[in-house]
Tab-separated table of C-alpha atoms in Angstrom:
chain	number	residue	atom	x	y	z
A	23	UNK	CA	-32.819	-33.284	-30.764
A	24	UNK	CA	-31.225	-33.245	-34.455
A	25	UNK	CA	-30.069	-30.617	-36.239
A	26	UNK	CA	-32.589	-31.061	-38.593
A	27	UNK	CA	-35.555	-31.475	-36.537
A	28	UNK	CA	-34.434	-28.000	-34.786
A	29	UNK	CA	-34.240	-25.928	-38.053
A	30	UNK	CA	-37.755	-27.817	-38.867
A	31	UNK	CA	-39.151	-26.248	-35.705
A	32	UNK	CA	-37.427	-23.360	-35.998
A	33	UNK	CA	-39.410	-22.580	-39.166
A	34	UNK	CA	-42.502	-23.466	-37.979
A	35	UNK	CA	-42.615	-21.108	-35.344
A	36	UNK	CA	-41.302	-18.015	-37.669
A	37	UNK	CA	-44.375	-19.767	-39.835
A	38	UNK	CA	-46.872	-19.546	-37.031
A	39	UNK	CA	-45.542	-15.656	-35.870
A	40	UNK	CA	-46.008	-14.466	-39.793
A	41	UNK	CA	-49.258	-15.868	-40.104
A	42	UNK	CA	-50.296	-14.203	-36.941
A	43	UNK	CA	-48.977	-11.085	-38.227
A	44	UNK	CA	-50.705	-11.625	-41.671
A	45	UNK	CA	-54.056	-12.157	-40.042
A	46	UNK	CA	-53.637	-9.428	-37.408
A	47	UNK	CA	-53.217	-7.130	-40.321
A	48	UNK	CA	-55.779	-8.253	-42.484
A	49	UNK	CA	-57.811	-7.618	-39.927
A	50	UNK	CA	-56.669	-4.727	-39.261
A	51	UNK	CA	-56.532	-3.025	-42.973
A	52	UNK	CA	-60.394	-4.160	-43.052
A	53	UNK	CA	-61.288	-2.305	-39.807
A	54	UNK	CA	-59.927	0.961	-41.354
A	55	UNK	CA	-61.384	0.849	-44.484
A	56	UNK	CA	-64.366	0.718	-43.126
A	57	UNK	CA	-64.240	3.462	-41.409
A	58	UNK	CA	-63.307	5.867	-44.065
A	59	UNK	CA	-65.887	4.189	-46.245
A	60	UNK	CA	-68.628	4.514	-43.370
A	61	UNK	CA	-67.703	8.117	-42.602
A	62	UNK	CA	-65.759	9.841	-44.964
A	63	UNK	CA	-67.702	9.856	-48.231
A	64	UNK	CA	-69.515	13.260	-49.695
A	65	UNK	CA	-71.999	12.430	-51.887
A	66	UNK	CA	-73.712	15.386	-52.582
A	67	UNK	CA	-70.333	17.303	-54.237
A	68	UNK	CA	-67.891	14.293	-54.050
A	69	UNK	CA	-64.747	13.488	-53.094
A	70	UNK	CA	-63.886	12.682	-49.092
A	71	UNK	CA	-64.117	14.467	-45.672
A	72	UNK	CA	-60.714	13.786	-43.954
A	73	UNK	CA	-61.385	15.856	-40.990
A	74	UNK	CA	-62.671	13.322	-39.128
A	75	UNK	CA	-62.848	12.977	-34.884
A	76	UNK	CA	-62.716	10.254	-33.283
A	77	UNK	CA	-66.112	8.510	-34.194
A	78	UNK	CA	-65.787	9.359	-37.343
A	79	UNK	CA	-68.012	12.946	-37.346
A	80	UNK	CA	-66.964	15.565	-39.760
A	81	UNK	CA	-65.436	18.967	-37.708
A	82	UNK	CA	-64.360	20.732	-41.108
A	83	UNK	CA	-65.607	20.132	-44.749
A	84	UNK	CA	-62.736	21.545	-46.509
A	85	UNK	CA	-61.023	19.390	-48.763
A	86	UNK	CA	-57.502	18.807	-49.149
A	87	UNK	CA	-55.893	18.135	-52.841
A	88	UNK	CA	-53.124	15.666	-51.548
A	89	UNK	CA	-55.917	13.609	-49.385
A	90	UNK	CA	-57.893	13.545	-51.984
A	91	UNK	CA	-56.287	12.122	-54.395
A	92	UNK	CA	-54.368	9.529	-52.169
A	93	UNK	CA	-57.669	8.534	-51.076
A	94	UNK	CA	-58.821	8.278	-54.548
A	95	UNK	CA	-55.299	6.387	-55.017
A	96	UNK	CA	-56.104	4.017	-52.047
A	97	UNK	CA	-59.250	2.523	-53.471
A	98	UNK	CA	-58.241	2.442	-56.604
A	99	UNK	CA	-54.789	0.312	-55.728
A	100	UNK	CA	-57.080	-1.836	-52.942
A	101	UNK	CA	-59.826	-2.529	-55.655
A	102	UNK	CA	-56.707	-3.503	-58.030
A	103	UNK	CA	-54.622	-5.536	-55.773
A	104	UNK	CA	-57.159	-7.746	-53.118
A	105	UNK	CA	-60.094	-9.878	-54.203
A	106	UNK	CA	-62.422	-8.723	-50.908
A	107	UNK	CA	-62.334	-5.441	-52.028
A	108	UNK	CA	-63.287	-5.773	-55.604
A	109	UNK	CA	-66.648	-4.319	-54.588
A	110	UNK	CA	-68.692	-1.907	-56.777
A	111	UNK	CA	-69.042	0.650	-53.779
A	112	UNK	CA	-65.535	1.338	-53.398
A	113	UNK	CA	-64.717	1.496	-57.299
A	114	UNK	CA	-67.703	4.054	-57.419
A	115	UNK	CA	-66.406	6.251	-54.736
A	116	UNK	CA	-62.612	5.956	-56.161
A	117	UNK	CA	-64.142	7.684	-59.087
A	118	UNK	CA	-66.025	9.855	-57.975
A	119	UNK	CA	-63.561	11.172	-55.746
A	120	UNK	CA	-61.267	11.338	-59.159
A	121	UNK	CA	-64.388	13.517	-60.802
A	122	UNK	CA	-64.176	16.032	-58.533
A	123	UNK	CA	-60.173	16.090	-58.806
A	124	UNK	CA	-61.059	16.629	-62.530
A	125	UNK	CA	-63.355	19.832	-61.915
A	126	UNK	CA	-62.113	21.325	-59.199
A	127	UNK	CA	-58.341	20.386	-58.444
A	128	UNK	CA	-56.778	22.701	-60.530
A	129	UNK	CA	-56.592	26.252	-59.646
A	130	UNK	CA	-56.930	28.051	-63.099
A	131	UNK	CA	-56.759	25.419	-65.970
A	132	UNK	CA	-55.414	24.902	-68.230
A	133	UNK	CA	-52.288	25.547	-66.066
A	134	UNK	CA	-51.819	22.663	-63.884
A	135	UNK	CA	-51.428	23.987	-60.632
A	136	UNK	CA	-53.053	22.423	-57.975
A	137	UNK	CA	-54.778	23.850	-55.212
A	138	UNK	CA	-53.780	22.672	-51.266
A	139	UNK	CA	-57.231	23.148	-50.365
A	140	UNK	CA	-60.902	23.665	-51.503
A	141	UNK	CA	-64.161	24.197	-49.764
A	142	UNK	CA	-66.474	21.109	-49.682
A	143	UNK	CA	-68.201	22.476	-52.808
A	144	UNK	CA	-65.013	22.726	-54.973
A	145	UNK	CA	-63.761	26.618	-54.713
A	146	UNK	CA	-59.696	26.783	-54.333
A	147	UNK	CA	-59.277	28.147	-51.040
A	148	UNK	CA	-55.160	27.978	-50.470
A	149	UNK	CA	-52.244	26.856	-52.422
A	150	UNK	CA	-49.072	25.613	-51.743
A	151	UNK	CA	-46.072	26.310	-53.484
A	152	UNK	CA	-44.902	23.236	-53.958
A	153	UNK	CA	-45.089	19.803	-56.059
A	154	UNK	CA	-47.493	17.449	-53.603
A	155	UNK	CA	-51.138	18.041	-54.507
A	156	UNK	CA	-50.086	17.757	-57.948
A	157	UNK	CA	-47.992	14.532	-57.172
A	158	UNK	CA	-50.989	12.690	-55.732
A	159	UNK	CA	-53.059	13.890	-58.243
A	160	UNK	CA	-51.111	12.118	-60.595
A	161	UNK	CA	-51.012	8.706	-58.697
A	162	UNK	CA	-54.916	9.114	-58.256
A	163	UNK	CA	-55.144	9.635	-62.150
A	164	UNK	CA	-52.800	6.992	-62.892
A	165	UNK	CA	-54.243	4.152	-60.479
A	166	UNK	CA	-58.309	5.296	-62.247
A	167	UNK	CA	-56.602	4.425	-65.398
A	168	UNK	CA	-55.391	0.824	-64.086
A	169	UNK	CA	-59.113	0.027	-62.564
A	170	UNK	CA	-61.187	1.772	-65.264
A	171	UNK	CA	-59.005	1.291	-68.310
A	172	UNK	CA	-60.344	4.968	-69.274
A	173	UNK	CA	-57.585	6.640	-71.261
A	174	UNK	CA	-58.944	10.460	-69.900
A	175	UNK	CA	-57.234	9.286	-66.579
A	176	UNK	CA	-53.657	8.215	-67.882
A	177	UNK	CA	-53.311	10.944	-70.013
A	178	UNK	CA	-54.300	13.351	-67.085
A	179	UNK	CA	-51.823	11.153	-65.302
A	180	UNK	CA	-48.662	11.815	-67.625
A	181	UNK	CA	-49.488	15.041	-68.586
A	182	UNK	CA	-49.293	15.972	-64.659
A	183	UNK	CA	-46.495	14.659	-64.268
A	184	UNK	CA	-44.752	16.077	-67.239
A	185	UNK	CA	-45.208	19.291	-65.875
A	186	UNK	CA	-44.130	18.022	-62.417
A	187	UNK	CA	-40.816	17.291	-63.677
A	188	UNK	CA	-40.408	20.598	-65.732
A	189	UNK	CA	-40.771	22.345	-62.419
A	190	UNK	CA	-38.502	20.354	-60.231
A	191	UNK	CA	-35.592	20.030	-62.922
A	192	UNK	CA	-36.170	23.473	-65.256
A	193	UNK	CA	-38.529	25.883	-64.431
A	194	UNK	CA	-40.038	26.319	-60.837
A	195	UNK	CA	-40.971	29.738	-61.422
A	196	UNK	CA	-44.956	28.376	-61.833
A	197	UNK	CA	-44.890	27.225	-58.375
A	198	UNK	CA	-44.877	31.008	-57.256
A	199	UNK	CA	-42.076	31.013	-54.486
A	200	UNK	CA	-40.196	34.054	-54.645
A	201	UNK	CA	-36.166	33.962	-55.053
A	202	UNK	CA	-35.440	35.996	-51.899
A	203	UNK	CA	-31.776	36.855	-51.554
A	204	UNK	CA	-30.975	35.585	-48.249
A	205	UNK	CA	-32.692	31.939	-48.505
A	206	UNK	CA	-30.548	29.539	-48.421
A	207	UNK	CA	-30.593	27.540	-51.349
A	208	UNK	CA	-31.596	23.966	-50.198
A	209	UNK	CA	-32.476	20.624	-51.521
A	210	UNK	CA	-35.144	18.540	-49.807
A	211	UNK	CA	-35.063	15.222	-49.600
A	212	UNK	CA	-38.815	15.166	-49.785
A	213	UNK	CA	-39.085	15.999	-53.513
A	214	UNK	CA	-36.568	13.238	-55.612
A	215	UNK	CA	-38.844	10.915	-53.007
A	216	UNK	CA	-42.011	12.218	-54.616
A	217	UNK	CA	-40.751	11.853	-57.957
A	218	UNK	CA	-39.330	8.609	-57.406
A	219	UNK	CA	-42.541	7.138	-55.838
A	220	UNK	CA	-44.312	8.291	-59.447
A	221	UNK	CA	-41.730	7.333	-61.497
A	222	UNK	CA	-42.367	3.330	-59.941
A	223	UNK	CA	-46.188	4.492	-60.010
A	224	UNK	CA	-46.258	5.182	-63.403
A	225	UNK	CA	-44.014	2.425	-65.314
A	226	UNK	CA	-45.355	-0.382	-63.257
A	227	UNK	CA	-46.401	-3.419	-65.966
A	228	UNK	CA	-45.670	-0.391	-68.526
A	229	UNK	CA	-42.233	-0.851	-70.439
A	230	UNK	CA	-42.509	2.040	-72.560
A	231	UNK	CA	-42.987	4.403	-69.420
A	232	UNK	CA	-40.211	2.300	-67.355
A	233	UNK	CA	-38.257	3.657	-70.549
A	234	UNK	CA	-38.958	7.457	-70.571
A	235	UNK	CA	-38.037	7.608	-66.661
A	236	UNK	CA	-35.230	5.284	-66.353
A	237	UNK	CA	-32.902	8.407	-65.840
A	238	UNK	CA	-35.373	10.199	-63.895
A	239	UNK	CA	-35.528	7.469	-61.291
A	240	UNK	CA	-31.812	7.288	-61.754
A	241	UNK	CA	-31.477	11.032	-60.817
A	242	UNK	CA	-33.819	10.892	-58.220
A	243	UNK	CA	-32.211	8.043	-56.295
A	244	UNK	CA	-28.608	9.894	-56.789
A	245	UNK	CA	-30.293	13.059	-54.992
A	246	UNK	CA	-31.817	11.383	-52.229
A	247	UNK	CA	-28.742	9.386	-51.914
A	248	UNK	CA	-26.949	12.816	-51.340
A	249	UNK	CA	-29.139	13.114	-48.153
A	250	UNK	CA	-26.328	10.963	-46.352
A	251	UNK	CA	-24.000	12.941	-44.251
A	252	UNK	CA	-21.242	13.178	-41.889
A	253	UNK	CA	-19.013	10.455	-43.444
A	254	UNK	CA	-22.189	8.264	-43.931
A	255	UNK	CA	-23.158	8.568	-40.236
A	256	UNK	CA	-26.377	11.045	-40.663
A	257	UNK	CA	-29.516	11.363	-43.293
A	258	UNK	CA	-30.334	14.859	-43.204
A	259	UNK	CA	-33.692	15.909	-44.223
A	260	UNK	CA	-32.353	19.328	-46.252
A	261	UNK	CA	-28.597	20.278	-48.011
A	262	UNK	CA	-27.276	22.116	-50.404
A	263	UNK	CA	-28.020	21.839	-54.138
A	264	UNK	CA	-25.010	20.244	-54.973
A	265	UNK	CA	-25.400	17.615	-51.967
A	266	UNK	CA	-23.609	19.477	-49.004
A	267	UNK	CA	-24.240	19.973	-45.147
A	268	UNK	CA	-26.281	23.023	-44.658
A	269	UNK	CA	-25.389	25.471	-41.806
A	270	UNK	CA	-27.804	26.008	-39.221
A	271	UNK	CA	-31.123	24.047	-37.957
A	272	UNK	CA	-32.056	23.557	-41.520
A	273	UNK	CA	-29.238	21.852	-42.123
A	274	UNK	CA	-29.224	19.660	-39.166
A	275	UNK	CA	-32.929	18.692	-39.192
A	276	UNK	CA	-33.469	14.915	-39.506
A	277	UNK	CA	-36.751	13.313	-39.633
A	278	UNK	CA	-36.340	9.597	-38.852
A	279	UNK	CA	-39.821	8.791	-40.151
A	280	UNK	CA	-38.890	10.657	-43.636
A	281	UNK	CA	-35.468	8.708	-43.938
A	282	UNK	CA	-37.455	5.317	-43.475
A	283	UNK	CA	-39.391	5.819	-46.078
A	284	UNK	CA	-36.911	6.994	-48.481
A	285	UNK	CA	-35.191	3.721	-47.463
A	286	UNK	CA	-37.985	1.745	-49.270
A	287	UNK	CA	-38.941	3.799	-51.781
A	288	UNK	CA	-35.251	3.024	-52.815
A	289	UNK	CA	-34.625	-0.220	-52.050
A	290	UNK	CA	-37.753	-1.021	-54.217
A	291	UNK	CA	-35.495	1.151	-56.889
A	292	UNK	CA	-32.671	-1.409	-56.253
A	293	UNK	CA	-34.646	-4.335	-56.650
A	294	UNK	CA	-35.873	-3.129	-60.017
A	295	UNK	CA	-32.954	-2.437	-61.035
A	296	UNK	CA	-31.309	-5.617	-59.834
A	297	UNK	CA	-28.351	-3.692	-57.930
A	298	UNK	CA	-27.430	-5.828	-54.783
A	299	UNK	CA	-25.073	-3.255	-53.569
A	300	UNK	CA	-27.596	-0.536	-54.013
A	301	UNK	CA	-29.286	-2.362	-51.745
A	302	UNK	CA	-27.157	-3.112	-48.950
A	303	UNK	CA	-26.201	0.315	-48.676
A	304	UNK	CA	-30.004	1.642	-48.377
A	305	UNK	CA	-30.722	-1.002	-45.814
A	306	UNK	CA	-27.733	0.200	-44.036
A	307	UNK	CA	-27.973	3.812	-44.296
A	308	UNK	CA	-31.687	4.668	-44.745
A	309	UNK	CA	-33.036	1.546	-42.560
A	310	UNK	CA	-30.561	0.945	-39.242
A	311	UNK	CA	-29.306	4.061	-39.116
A	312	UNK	CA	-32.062	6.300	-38.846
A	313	UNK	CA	-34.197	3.449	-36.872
A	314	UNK	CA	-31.014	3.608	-34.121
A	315	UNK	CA	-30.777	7.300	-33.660
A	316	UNK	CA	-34.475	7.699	-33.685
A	317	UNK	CA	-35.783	5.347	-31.437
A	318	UNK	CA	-36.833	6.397	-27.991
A	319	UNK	CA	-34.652	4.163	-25.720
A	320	UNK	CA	-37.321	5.711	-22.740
A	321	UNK	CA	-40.879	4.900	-24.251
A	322	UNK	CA	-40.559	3.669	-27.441
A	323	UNK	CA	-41.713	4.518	-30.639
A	324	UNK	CA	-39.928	7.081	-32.970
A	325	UNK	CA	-38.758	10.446	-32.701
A	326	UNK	CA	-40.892	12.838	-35.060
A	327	UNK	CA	-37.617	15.155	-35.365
A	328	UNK	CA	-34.393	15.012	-34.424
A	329	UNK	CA	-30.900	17.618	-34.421
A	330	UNK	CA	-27.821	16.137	-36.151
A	331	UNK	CA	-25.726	17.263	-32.986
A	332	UNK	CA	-28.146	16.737	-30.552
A	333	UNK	CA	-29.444	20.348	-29.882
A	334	UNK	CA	-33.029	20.682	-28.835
A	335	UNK	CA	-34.859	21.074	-31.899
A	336	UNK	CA	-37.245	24.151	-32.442
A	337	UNK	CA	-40.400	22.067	-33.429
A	338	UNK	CA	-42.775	22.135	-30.336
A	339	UNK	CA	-43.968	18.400	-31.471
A	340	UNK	CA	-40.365	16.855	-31.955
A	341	UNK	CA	-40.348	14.732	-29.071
A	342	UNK	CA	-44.240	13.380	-30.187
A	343	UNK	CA	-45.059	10.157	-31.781
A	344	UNK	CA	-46.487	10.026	-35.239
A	345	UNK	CA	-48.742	7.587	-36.773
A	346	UNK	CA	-46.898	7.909	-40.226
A	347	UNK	CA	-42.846	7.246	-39.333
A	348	UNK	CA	-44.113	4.409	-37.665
A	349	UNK	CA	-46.381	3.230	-40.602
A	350	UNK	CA	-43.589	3.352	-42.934
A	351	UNK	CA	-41.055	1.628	-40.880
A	352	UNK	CA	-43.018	-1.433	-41.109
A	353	UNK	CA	-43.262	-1.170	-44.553
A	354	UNK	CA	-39.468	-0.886	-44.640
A	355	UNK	CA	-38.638	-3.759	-42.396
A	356	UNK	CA	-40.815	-6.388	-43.570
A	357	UNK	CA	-39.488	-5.073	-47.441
A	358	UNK	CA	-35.677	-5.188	-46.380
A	359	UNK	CA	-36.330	-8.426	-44.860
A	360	UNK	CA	-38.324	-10.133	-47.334
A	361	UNK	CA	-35.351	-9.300	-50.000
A	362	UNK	CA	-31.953	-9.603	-48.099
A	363	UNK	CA	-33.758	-12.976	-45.277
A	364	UNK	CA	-31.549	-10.958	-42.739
A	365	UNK	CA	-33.365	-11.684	-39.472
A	366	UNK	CA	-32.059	-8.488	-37.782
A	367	UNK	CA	-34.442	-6.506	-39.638
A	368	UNK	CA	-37.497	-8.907	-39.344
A	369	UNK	CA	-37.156	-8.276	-35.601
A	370	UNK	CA	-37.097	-4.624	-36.193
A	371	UNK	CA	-40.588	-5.114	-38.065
A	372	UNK	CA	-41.974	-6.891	-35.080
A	373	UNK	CA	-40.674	-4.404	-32.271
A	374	UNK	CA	-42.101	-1.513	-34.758
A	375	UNK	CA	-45.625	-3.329	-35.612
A	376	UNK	CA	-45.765	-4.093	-31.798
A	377	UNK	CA	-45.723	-0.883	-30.322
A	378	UNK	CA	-47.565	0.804	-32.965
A	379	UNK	CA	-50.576	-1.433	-32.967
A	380	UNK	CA	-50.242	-0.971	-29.186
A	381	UNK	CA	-50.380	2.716	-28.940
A	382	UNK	CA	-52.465	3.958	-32.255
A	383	UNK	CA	-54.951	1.541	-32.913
A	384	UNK	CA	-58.458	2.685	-31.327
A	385	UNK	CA	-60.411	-0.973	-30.629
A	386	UNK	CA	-63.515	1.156	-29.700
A	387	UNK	CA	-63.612	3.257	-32.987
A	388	UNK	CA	-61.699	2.125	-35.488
A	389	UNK	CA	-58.233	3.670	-37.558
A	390	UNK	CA	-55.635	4.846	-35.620
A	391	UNK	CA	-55.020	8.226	-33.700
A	392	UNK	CA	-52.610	10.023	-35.324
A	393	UNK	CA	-50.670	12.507	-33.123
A	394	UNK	CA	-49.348	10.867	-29.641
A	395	UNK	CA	-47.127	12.742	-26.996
A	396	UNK	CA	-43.758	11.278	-26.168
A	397	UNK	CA	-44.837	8.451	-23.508
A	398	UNK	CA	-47.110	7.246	-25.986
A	399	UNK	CA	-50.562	8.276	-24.617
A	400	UNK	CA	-52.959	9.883	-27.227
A	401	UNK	CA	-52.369	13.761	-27.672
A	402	UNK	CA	-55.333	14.728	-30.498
A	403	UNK	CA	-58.346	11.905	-30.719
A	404	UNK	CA	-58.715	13.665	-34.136
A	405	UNK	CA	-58.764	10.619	-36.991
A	406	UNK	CA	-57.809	12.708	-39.825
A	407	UNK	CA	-57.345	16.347	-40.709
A	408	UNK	CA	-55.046	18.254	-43.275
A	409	UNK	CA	-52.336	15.736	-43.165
A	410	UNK	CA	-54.048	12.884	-41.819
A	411	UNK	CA	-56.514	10.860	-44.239
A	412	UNK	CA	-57.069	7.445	-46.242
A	413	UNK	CA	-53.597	6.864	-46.914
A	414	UNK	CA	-50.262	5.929	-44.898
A	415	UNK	CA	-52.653	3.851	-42.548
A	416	UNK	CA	-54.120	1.505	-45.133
A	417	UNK	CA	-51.307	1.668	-47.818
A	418	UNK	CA	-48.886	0.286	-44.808
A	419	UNK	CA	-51.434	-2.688	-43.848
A	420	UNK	CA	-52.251	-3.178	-47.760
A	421	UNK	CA	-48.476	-3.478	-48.416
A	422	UNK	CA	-47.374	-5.535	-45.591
A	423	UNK	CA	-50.188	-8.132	-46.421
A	424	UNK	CA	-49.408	-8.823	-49.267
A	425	UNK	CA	-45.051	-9.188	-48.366
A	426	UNK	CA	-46.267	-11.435	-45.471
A	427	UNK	CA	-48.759	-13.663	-47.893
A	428	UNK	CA	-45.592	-13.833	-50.178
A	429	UNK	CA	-42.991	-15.065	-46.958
A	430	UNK	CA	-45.252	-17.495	-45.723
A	431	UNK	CA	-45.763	-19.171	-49.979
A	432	UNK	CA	-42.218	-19.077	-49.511
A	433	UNK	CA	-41.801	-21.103	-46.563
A	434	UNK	CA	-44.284	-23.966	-47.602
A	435	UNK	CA	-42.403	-26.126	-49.522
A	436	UNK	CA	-39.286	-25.964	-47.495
A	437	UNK	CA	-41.325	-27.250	-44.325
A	438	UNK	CA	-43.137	-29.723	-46.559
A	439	UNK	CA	-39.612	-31.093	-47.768
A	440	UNK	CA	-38.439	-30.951	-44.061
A	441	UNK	CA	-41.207	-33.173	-42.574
């Protein structure tokens, strides 16, 4: 056999395994958003049920901010972004869901506060004091504004996120956390993530935006870059405000899942910014690394927590498999291999989408079970709740559709050269 007739076949077959993939997915990404459309929709007070068991009946009507409005985001980006789901019904419910964010998110406008949640009818019932209703309000506002064109939303949108950025880098006093004198004061890496995630939500296809956060995003990758510890051997979830190892569990807490997705949110950073060894160093760092520690050599799947020195952590579900680490590695493989070609990590992607479409998907209901115990077997048949809802699910199918459509255009003409 020739060289040239091996690399031919070669290809092929990678051809043949993508497309699988791609279809498997597409698939898949339409199975699930029909189930939240089928089930999830109120349309007497509006906006979406996300506690949702396993066939899709409601067991709670309260209403969370943050699913709201990445449900709200969800449609909006799937109406935006695929042809088959450019359907009046979804657009409809997108906004409406966005109405209701309008009346009722906000705890005591004109402030912006968000609240965490509401009862079905709109009444604040808790908040948080922190940044993420209020972040995925934002993204819902922004992505109306794309689909609608209505300039209510983007100004909502910016304003938001304005005051988003006053609190994280001036003032947090109008989150209401008390400054207690023995907390340690700790940076987590879950907040630059946030803000990074808006700052590429907001400037996308918008220069003048791209302009007012370049040194945001620049900030925000330096912070979460600070997250790397122990000579470049550890991502740790929490440290110091000036980017040092915290003592105690706080300080050794890792979240492989968390460090995963900070891996893409900045290699898609890197990209933008056109900074090759940016991007080596997150694919090293904030892909491998956390993907080999947090793997479960046993059963499979990954770790929800883990210790830096390998203590027992104090989480009761540390050892449990989520559906959201495991959503956002794929998204992270199939991105660090569709920019660097390096076939280590398209593997990854395969032994990641493998197990996870083995052990979460439900073929008799549709969606995926979130919560699983450590050998993989379902531990809550719930389909969403307060954390769970129209979001990491579909945004991980949506997203690694469309990076597998774009491998296989790639890999056209070089076969049709070859033969």
């Amino acid at each position: 056999m020739s060289g040239g007739l091996r690399v031919w076949q070669d290809m092929e077959k990678e051809r043949e395994t993508l497309q699988a993939w791609k279809e498997r997915v597409e698939q898949e990404l339409d199975r699930v958003v029909a189930f939240w459309m089928e089930h999830s929709h109120d349309r007497e007070h509006g906006g979406f049920f996300t506690c949702l068991g396993r066939d899709g009946r409601v067991y709670d009507d309260l209403k969370y901010v943050w699913l709201q409005g990445r449900q709200v985001w969800m449609y909006c980006h799937l109406y935006r972004k695929f042809e088959r789901f450019r359907r009046p019904e979804l657009l409809d419910s997108a906004k409406a869901g966005g109405e209701f964010l309008l009346r009722y998110a906000r705890v005591a406008p004109p402030e912006k506060k968000c609240a965490f949640v509401l009862t079905r009818d709109g009444r604040p019932v808790k908040v948080q004091r922190t940044i993420f209703s209020e972040c995925f309000y934002t993204m819902a506002m922004n992505e109306l504004w794309r689909v609608t064109g209505e300039a209510r939303y983007q100004s909502e949108a910016v304003e938001m996120m304005d005051q988003i950025v006053r609190w994280v880098r001036e003032d947090p006093s109008g989150l209401g956390r008390p400054q207690l004198p023995g907390a340690l004061a700790s940076a987590s890496m879950a907040v630059p993530m946030m803000l990074l995630n808006l700052v590429e939500q907001l400037g996308e296809s918008d220069e003048d935006l791209v302009g007012n956060y370049a040194e945001l995003g620049d900030w925000c990758a330096q912070r979460i870059l600070q997250h790397v510890q122990r000579d470049g051997q550890a991502v740790l979830e929490n440290v110091s405000e000036d980017g040092k190892e915290l003592s105690g569990c706080l300080g050794r807490h890792q979240n492989p899942g968390h460090a995963l997705e900070a891996g893409w949110f900045l290699l898609r950073h890197a990209i933008r910014k056109g900074d090759p060894e940016l991007r080596a160093h997150v694919v090293d760092k904030f892909l491998l690394l956390p993907f080999r520690s947090g793997w479960d050599p046993d059963h499979g799947g990954l770790f929800y927590f883990q210790d830096a020195d390998g203590l027992c952590p104090t989480q009761l579900e540390w050892a449990m498999k989520l559906w959201w680490p495991h959503s956002e590695a794929m998204i992270a493989f199939l991105m660090g291999y569709s920019d660097s070609g390096d076939p280590t990590l398209l593997r990854l992607f395969y032994q990641v989408a493998e197990y996870t479409f083995r052990q979460f998907r439900d073929p008799e209901y549709g969606e995926w079970f979130g919560y699983l115990n450590r050998e993989g077997t379902v531990a809550l048949t719930i389909k969403g709740g307060p954390f769970k809802g129209c979001f990491h699910v579909p945004r991980c199918l949506a997203m690694c559709e469309e990076m597998l459509g774009a491998l296989l255009n790639r890999l056209v003409p070089v076969q049709a050269a070859g033969t």
